Amino acid sequence: MAALLPRVKSKMFIFAHRKVRGLLDGEYGSVFKGSSLDFDDLRAYVPGDDVRAIDWKATARHGSPLIRRYVAVRKQNVLLVTDTGRNMAAAARGGETKKDLAVLALGVIGLLAQKHGDPVGLVSGDATGSRHLPAQSGEAHLERLLRDVDGASLSAPPSRLQGQLEYIASTFGRRMLLFVVADEVMADAGLEKILRRLRAQHEILWLTIRDAELANAEMGAVGADTFSVDDFSPLLRRLAGSPAVARSYAEAMQRRDGERSAMLRRVGISEGELGSSADVMPALFSLLERHRRGG
């Protein structure tokens, strides 16, 4: 079986030149704002920076706004969180499987964490339960985590990401950075409640992998209908080709997306989204930047 980490590294080089990779590394380094911080350096203020970070004395000497940057004097544990139920074996918007995109996104964050000396662990699972691989360092360990995620298949039990989040809330007491890669989950009171509980203790970043479009039922073999991996119900081509059905479907998905985004905003969690492997690097950069700026 081919190793997964080299694939992640190759994608990083294909879809981001050196400057962008450096910026991504810098954004990662600024995410965790613990109570134990050391002054690092000054840099020019850019619109969107927290005005509370402006060093007014240095600004007066320099003649233009400068902000103070800090680094954490302690390392953080990074916990990768993802669903490995059968929903993640479905096709994403770009046609690749969701689990393949999850492996890439989690792999990039894992590599950034290890570059900063941060141990990385994983919580994954499905509707039947959760698995925890404790945080460690080293590429061999990260490869093991990615292999667990790559195990998602159509024969797996149904997905239930809320179960993994509940497991984290009941198991971990130490403050961590949670990086969640999720299907297009639906907002509800129970999910919002557990997210509020987790957000009170942890930093949380949320990346949503977008579903394939209904019209992409045409990706199936000639004469074959696709199906929902949630309950294996058929998605008939003649329905996918109906303008009325397509319009109703699009409206329902828009409502679902809006409700999920609103829920995450209410609890103070930054969300990004991607639909293909080409989206991974820009989506992660935007997500880290949005989190650093507080929204």
C-alpha positions as a Python dict, from the first residue, in 0.01 Angstrom:
ca = {
    (1, 'M'): (0, 0, 0),
    (2, 'A'): (142, 338, -105),
    (3, 'A'): (236, 581, 172),
    (4, 'L'): (-1, 875, 216),
    (5, 'L'): (235, 1142, 351),
    (6, 'P'): (442, 1171, 31),
    (7, 'R'): (115, 1234, -155),
    (8, 'V'): (32, 1516, 88),
    (9, 'K'): (377, 1671, 44),
    (10, 'S'): (354, 1655, -334),
    (11, 'K'): (17, 1831, -327),
    (12, 'M'): (164, 2104, -109),
    (13, 'F'): (435, 2168, -368),
    (14, 'I'): (203, 2141, -669),
    (15, 'F'): (-65, 2378, -542),
    (16, 'A'): (143, 2632, -349),
    (17, 'H'): (475, 2796, -431),
    (18, 'R'): (736, 2859, -164),
    (19, 'K'): (608, 3201, -60),
    (20, 'V'): (253, 3072, -8),
    (21, 'R'): (381, 2774, 192),
    (22, 'G'): (577, 3017, 408),
    (23, 'L'): (269, 3230, 465),
    (24, 'L'): (67, 2920, 554),
    (25, 'D'): (335, 2821, 804),
    (26, 'G'): (320, 3171, 954),
    (27, 'E'): (-57, 3162, 982),
    (28, 'Y'): (-40, 2829, 1162),
    (29, 'G'): (217, 2969, 1405),
    (30, 'S'): (-17, 3255, 1497),
    (31, 'V'): (-328, 3045, 1564),
    (32, 'F'): (-270, 2935, 1921),
    (33, 'K'): (-293, 3230, 2159),
    (34, 'G'): (-225, 3083, 2500),
    (35, 'S'): (-164, 3275, 2821),
    (36, 'S'): (211, 3213, 2809),
    (37, 'L'): (341, 3425, 2522),
    (38, 'D'): (681, 3576, 2445),
    (39, 'F'): (739, 3884, 2232),
    (40, 'D'): (869, 3787, 1889),
    (41, 'D'): (895, 4093, 1664),
    (42, 'L'): (718, 4390, 1509),
    (43, 'R'): (558, 4405, 1168),
    (44, 'A'): (358, 4656, 967),
    (45, 'Y'): (-11, 4680, 1046),
    (46, 'V'): (-244, 4558, 772),
    (47, 'P'): (-621, 4616, 758),
    (48, 'G'): (-796, 4348, 957),
    (49, 'D'): (-530, 4316, 1228),
    (50, 'D'): (-641, 4353, 1588),
    (51, 'V'): (-583, 4720, 1679),
    (52, 'R'): (-509, 4608, 2034),
    (53, 'A'): (-186, 4457, 1901),
    (54, 'I'): (-53, 4796, 1782),
    (55, 'D'): (268, 4904, 1961),
    (56, 'W'): (203, 5279, 1989),
    (57, 'K'): (552, 5374, 2101),
    (58, 'A'): (714, 5186, 1812),
    (59, 'T'): (452, 5332, 1579),
    (60, 'A'): (543, 5686, 1687),
    (61, 'R'): (914, 5620, 1626),
    (62, 'H'): (856, 5449, 1293),
    (63, 'G'): (595, 5684, 1156),
    (64, 'S'): (348, 5413, 1052),
    (65, 'P'): (146, 5157, 1251),
    (66, 'L'): (335, 4853, 1379),
    (67, 'I'): (191, 4556, 1564),
    (68, 'R'): (358, 4332, 1819),
    (69, 'R'): (377, 3961, 1742),
    (70, 'Y'): (412, 3694, 2004),
    (71, 'V'): (499, 3326, 2008),
    (72, 'A'): (374, 3068, 2255),
    (73, 'V'): (647, 2956, 2495),
    (74, 'R'): (478, 2619, 2534),
    (75, 'K'): (384, 2372, 2269),
    (76, 'Q'): (26, 2286, 2191),
    (77, 'N'): (-128, 1949, 2131),
    (78, 'V'): (-309, 1934, 1800),
    (79, 'L'): (-604, 1697, 1777),
    (80, 'L'): (-721, 1608, 1428),
    (81, 'V'): (-1092, 1524, 1431),
    (82, 'T'): (-1282, 1360, 1148),
    (83, 'D'): (-1565, 1130, 1056),
    (84, 'T'): (-1463, 791, 911),
    (85, 'G'): (-1817, 665, 856),
    (86, 'R'): (-1945, 586, 509),
    (87, 'N'): (-2041, 948, 434),
    (88, 'M'): (-1670, 1018, 386),
    (89, 'A'): (-1652, 756, 110),
    (90, 'A'): (-1893, 965, -99),
    (91, 'A'): (-1787, 1192, -382),
    (92, 'A'): (-1698, 1551, -308),
    (93, 'R'): (-1785, 1842, -536),
    (94, 'G'): (-1479, 1791, -756),
    (95, 'G'): (-1540, 1419, -802),
    (96, 'E'): (-1273, 1292, -561),
    (97, 'T'): (-1381, 1103, -250),
    (98, 'K'): (-1425, 1305, 65),
    (99, 'K'): (-1185, 1082, 257),
    (100, 'D'): (-909, 1161, 4),
    (101, 'L'): (-961, 1534, 60),
    (102, 'A'): (-970, 1478, 437),
    (103, 'V'): (-636, 1295, 420),
    (104, 'L'): (-481, 1586, 230),
    (105, 'A'): (-616, 1857, 462),
    (106, 'L'): (-532, 1669, 781),
    (107, 'G'): (-190, 1581, 642),
    (108, 'V'): (-105, 1945, 569),
    (109, 'I'): (-209, 2056, 918),
    (110, 'G'): (-17, 1763, 1067),
    (111, 'L'): (299, 1858, 881),
    (112, 'L'): (267, 2222, 988),
    (113, 'A'): (217, 2114, 1348),
    (114, 'Q'): (520, 1887, 1343),
    (115, 'K'): (733, 2162, 1191),
    (116, 'H'): (643, 2372, 1495),
    (117, 'G'): (717, 2087, 1734),
    (118, 'D'): (350, 2029, 1821),
    (119, 'P'): (246, 1667, 1886),
    (120, 'V'): (-49, 1550, 1677),
    (121, 'G'): (-325, 1307, 1772),
    (122, 'L'): (-647, 1189, 1610),
    (123, 'V'): (-1005, 1122, 1708),
    (124, 'S'): (-1207, 950, 1436),
    (125, 'G'): (-1504, 719, 1415),
    (126, 'D'): (-1863, 672, 1307),
    (127, 'A'): (-2207, 619, 1457),
    (128, 'T'): (-2087, 307, 1642),
    (129, 'G'): (-1806, 474, 1838),
    (130, 'S'): (-1484, 675, 1840),
    (131, 'R'): (-1114, 590, 1820),
    (132, 'H'): (-831, 791, 1972),
    (133, 'L'): (-469, 778, 1861),
    (134, 'P'): (-269, 977, 2123),
    (135, 'A'): (-63, 1278, 2022),
    (136, 'Q'): (296, 1206, 1922),
    (137, 'S'): (561, 1354, 1697),
    (138, 'G'): (724, 1216, 1387),
    (139, 'E'): (622, 1144, 1030),
    (140, 'A'): (574, 772, 1092),
    (141, 'H'): (309, 859, 1351),
    (142, 'L'): (139, 1108, 1116),
    (143, 'E'): (131, 842, 844),
    (144, 'R'): (-47, 610, 1087),
    (145, 'L'): (-309, 876, 1159),
    (146, 'L'): (-372, 936, 790),
    (147, 'R'): (-409, 563, 725),
    (148, 'D'): (-685, 551, 985),
    (149, 'V'): (-872, 826, 800),
    (150, 'D'): (-809, 657, 465),
    (151, 'G'): (-994, 351, 595),
    (152, 'A'): (-1337, 509, 543),
    (153, 'S'): (-1539, 301, 297),
    (154, 'L'): (-1893, 238, 176),
    (155, 'S'): (-1905, -71, 398),
    (156, 'A'): (-1838, 139, 711),
    (157, 'P'): (-2119, 217, 959),
    (158, 'P'): (-2315, 542, 918),
    (159, 'S'): (-2150, 872, 1001),
    (160, 'R'): (-2213, 1070, 1320),
    (161, 'L'): (-1950, 1336, 1381),
    (162, 'Q'): (-2133, 1458, 1691),
    (163, 'G'): (-2035, 1131, 1858),
    (164, 'Q'): (-1665, 1209, 1809),
    (165, 'L'): (-1716, 1560, 1948),
    (166, 'E'): (-1896, 1420, 2254),
    (167, 'Y'): (-1609, 1175, 2305),
    (168, 'I'): (-1359, 1463, 2307),
    (169, 'A'): (-1567, 1664, 2555),
    (170, 'S'): (-1583, 1372, 2798),
    (171, 'T'): (-1222, 1255, 2757),
    (172, 'F'): (-983, 1549, 2730),
    (173, 'G'): (-915, 1805, 2998),
    (174, 'R'): (-608, 1976, 2853),
    (175, 'R'): (-651, 2273, 2622),
    (176, 'M'): (-577, 2181, 2259),
    (177, 'L'): (-615, 2298, 1904),
    (178, 'L'): (-894, 2094, 1743),
    (179, 'F'): (-885, 2074, 1366),
    (180, 'V'): (-1216, 1929, 1248),
    (181, 'V'): (-1272, 1800, 894),
    (182, 'A'): (-1640, 1731, 840),
    (183, 'D'): (-1903, 1635, 590),
    (184, 'E'): (-2179, 1890, 525),
    (185, 'V'): (-2333, 1832, 868),
    (186, 'M'): (-2671, 1975, 958),
    (187, 'A'): (-2700, 2224, 1242),
    (188, 'D'): (-2914, 2124, 1538),
    (189, 'A'): (-2945, 2209, 1906),
    (190, 'G'): (-2748, 1906, 2022),
    (191, 'L'): (-2452, 1978, 1796),
    (192, 'E'): (-2448, 2344, 1893),
    (193, 'K'): (-2453, 2255, 2262),
    (194, 'I'): (-2151, 2026, 2239),
    (195, 'L'): (-1963, 2278, 2025),
    (196, 'R'): (-2021, 2551, 2284),
    (197, 'R'): (-1881, 2322, 2550),
    (198, 'L'): (-1573, 2241, 2342),
    (199, 'R'): (-1516, 2601, 2232),
    (200, 'A'): (-1504, 2714, 2596),
    (201, 'Q'): (-1192, 2501, 2642),
    (202, 'H'): (-1024, 2459, 2304),
    (203, 'E'): (-925, 2647, 1992),
    (204, 'I'): (-1133, 2500, 1707),
    (205, 'L'): (-1091, 2519, 1331),
    (206, 'W'): (-1361, 2365, 1110),
    (207, 'L'): (-1322, 2258, 748),
    (208, 'T'): (-1629, 2143, 554),
    (209, 'I'): (-1593, 1915, 251),
    (210, 'R'): (-1864, 2000, 0),
    (211, 'D'): (-2100, 1738, -144),
    (212, 'A'): (-2109, 1650, -512),
    (213, 'E'): (-2372, 1848, -701),
    (214, 'L'): (-2700, 1668, -770),
    (215, 'A'): (-2640, 1707, -1144),
    (216, 'N'): (-2318, 1510, -1106),
    (217, 'A'): (-2525, 1195, -1094),
    (218, 'E'): (-2419, 1186, -1458),
    (219, 'M'): (-2071, 1084, -1338),
    (220, 'G'): (-2198, 728, -1295),
    (221, 'A'): (-2161, 456, -1555),
    (222, 'V'): (-2391, 466, -1855),
    (223, 'G'): (-2732, 336, -1759),
    (224, 'A'): (-2648, 333, -1386),
    (225, 'D'): (-2796, 548, -1115),
    (226, 'T'): (-2596, 686, -825),
    (227, 'F'): (-2710, 656, -466),
    (228, 'S'): (-2690, 829, -129),
    (229, 'V'): (-2422, 673, 91),
    (230, 'D'): (-2620, 780, 398),
    (231, 'D'): (-2898, 526, 345),
    (232, 'F'): (-2817, 377, 1),
    (233, 'S'): (-3135, 524, -149),
    (234, 'P'): (-3110, 577, -528),
    (235, 'L'): (-3054, 918, -684),
    (236, 'L'): (-3232, 875, -1016),
    (237, 'R'): (-3090, 1050, -1320),
    (238, 'R'): (-3429, 1159, -1444),
    (239, 'L'): (-3483, 1340, -1114),
    (240, 'A'): (-3137, 1497, -1119),
    (241, 'G'): (-3216, 1629, -1466),
    (242, 'S'): (-3545, 1789, -1360),
    (243, 'P'): (-3515, 2170, -1330),
    (244, 'A'): (-3777, 2177, -1053),
    (245, 'V'): (-3600, 1908, -850),
    (246, 'A'): (-3262, 2071, -905),
    (247, 'R'): (-3398, 2408, -793),
    (248, 'S'): (-3560, 2265, -479),
    (249, 'Y'): (-3243, 2072, -398),
    (250, 'A'): (-3025, 2381, -439),
    (251, 'E'): (-3253, 2583, -212),
    (252, 'A'): (-3249, 2311, 56),
    (253, 'M'): (-2869, 2287, 44),
    (254, 'Q'): (-2838, 2664, 66),
    (255, 'R'): (-3056, 2667, 378),
    (256, 'R'): (-2855, 2382, 532),
    (257, 'D'): (-2526, 2557, 461),
    (258, 'G'): (-2655, 2885, 599),
    (259, 'E'): (-2780, 2724, 919),
    (260, 'R'): (-2449, 2543, 974),
    (261, 'S'): (-2242, 2856, 911),
    (262, 'A'): (-2464, 3061, 1142),
    (263, 'M'): (-2431, 2798, 1416),
    (264, 'L'): (-2052, 2796, 1390),
    (265, 'R'): (-2041, 3177, 1399),
    (266, 'R'): (-2259, 3182, 1711),
    (267, 'V'): (-2018, 2958, 1898),
    (268, 'G'): (-1709, 3140, 1770),
    (269, 'I'): (-1568, 2876, 1533),
    (270, 'S'): (-1406, 2974, 1203),
    (271, 'E'): (-1517, 2762, 906),
    (272, 'G'): (-1355, 2694, 571),
    (273, 'E'): (-1469, 2474, 286),
    (274, 'L'): (-1327, 2282, -7),
    (275, 'G'): (-1453, 2066, -289),
    (276, 'S'): (-1139, 1934, -456),
    (277, 'S'): (-770, 1871, -392),
    (278, 'A'): (-687, 2196, -570),
    (279, 'D'): (-881, 2382, -299),
    (280, 'V'): (-688, 2238, -3),
    (281, 'M'): (-400, 2486, 26),
    (282, 'P'): (-601, 2807, -37),
    (283, 'A'): (-882, 2683, 188),
    (284, 'L'): (-645, 2613, 476),
    (285, 'F'): (-468, 2947, 434),
    (286, 'S'): (-800, 3135, 436),
    (287, 'L'): (-924, 2938, 736),
    (288, 'L'): (-612, 3003, 944),
    (289, 'E'): (-613, 3370, 850),
    (290, 'R'): (-983, 3404, 934),
    (291, 'H'): (-930, 3239, 1271),
    (292, 'R'): (-635, 3467, 1350),
    (293, 'R'): (-847, 3771, 1273),
    (294, 'G'): (-1130, 3646, 1486),
    (295, 'G'): (-1393, 3553, 1232),
}
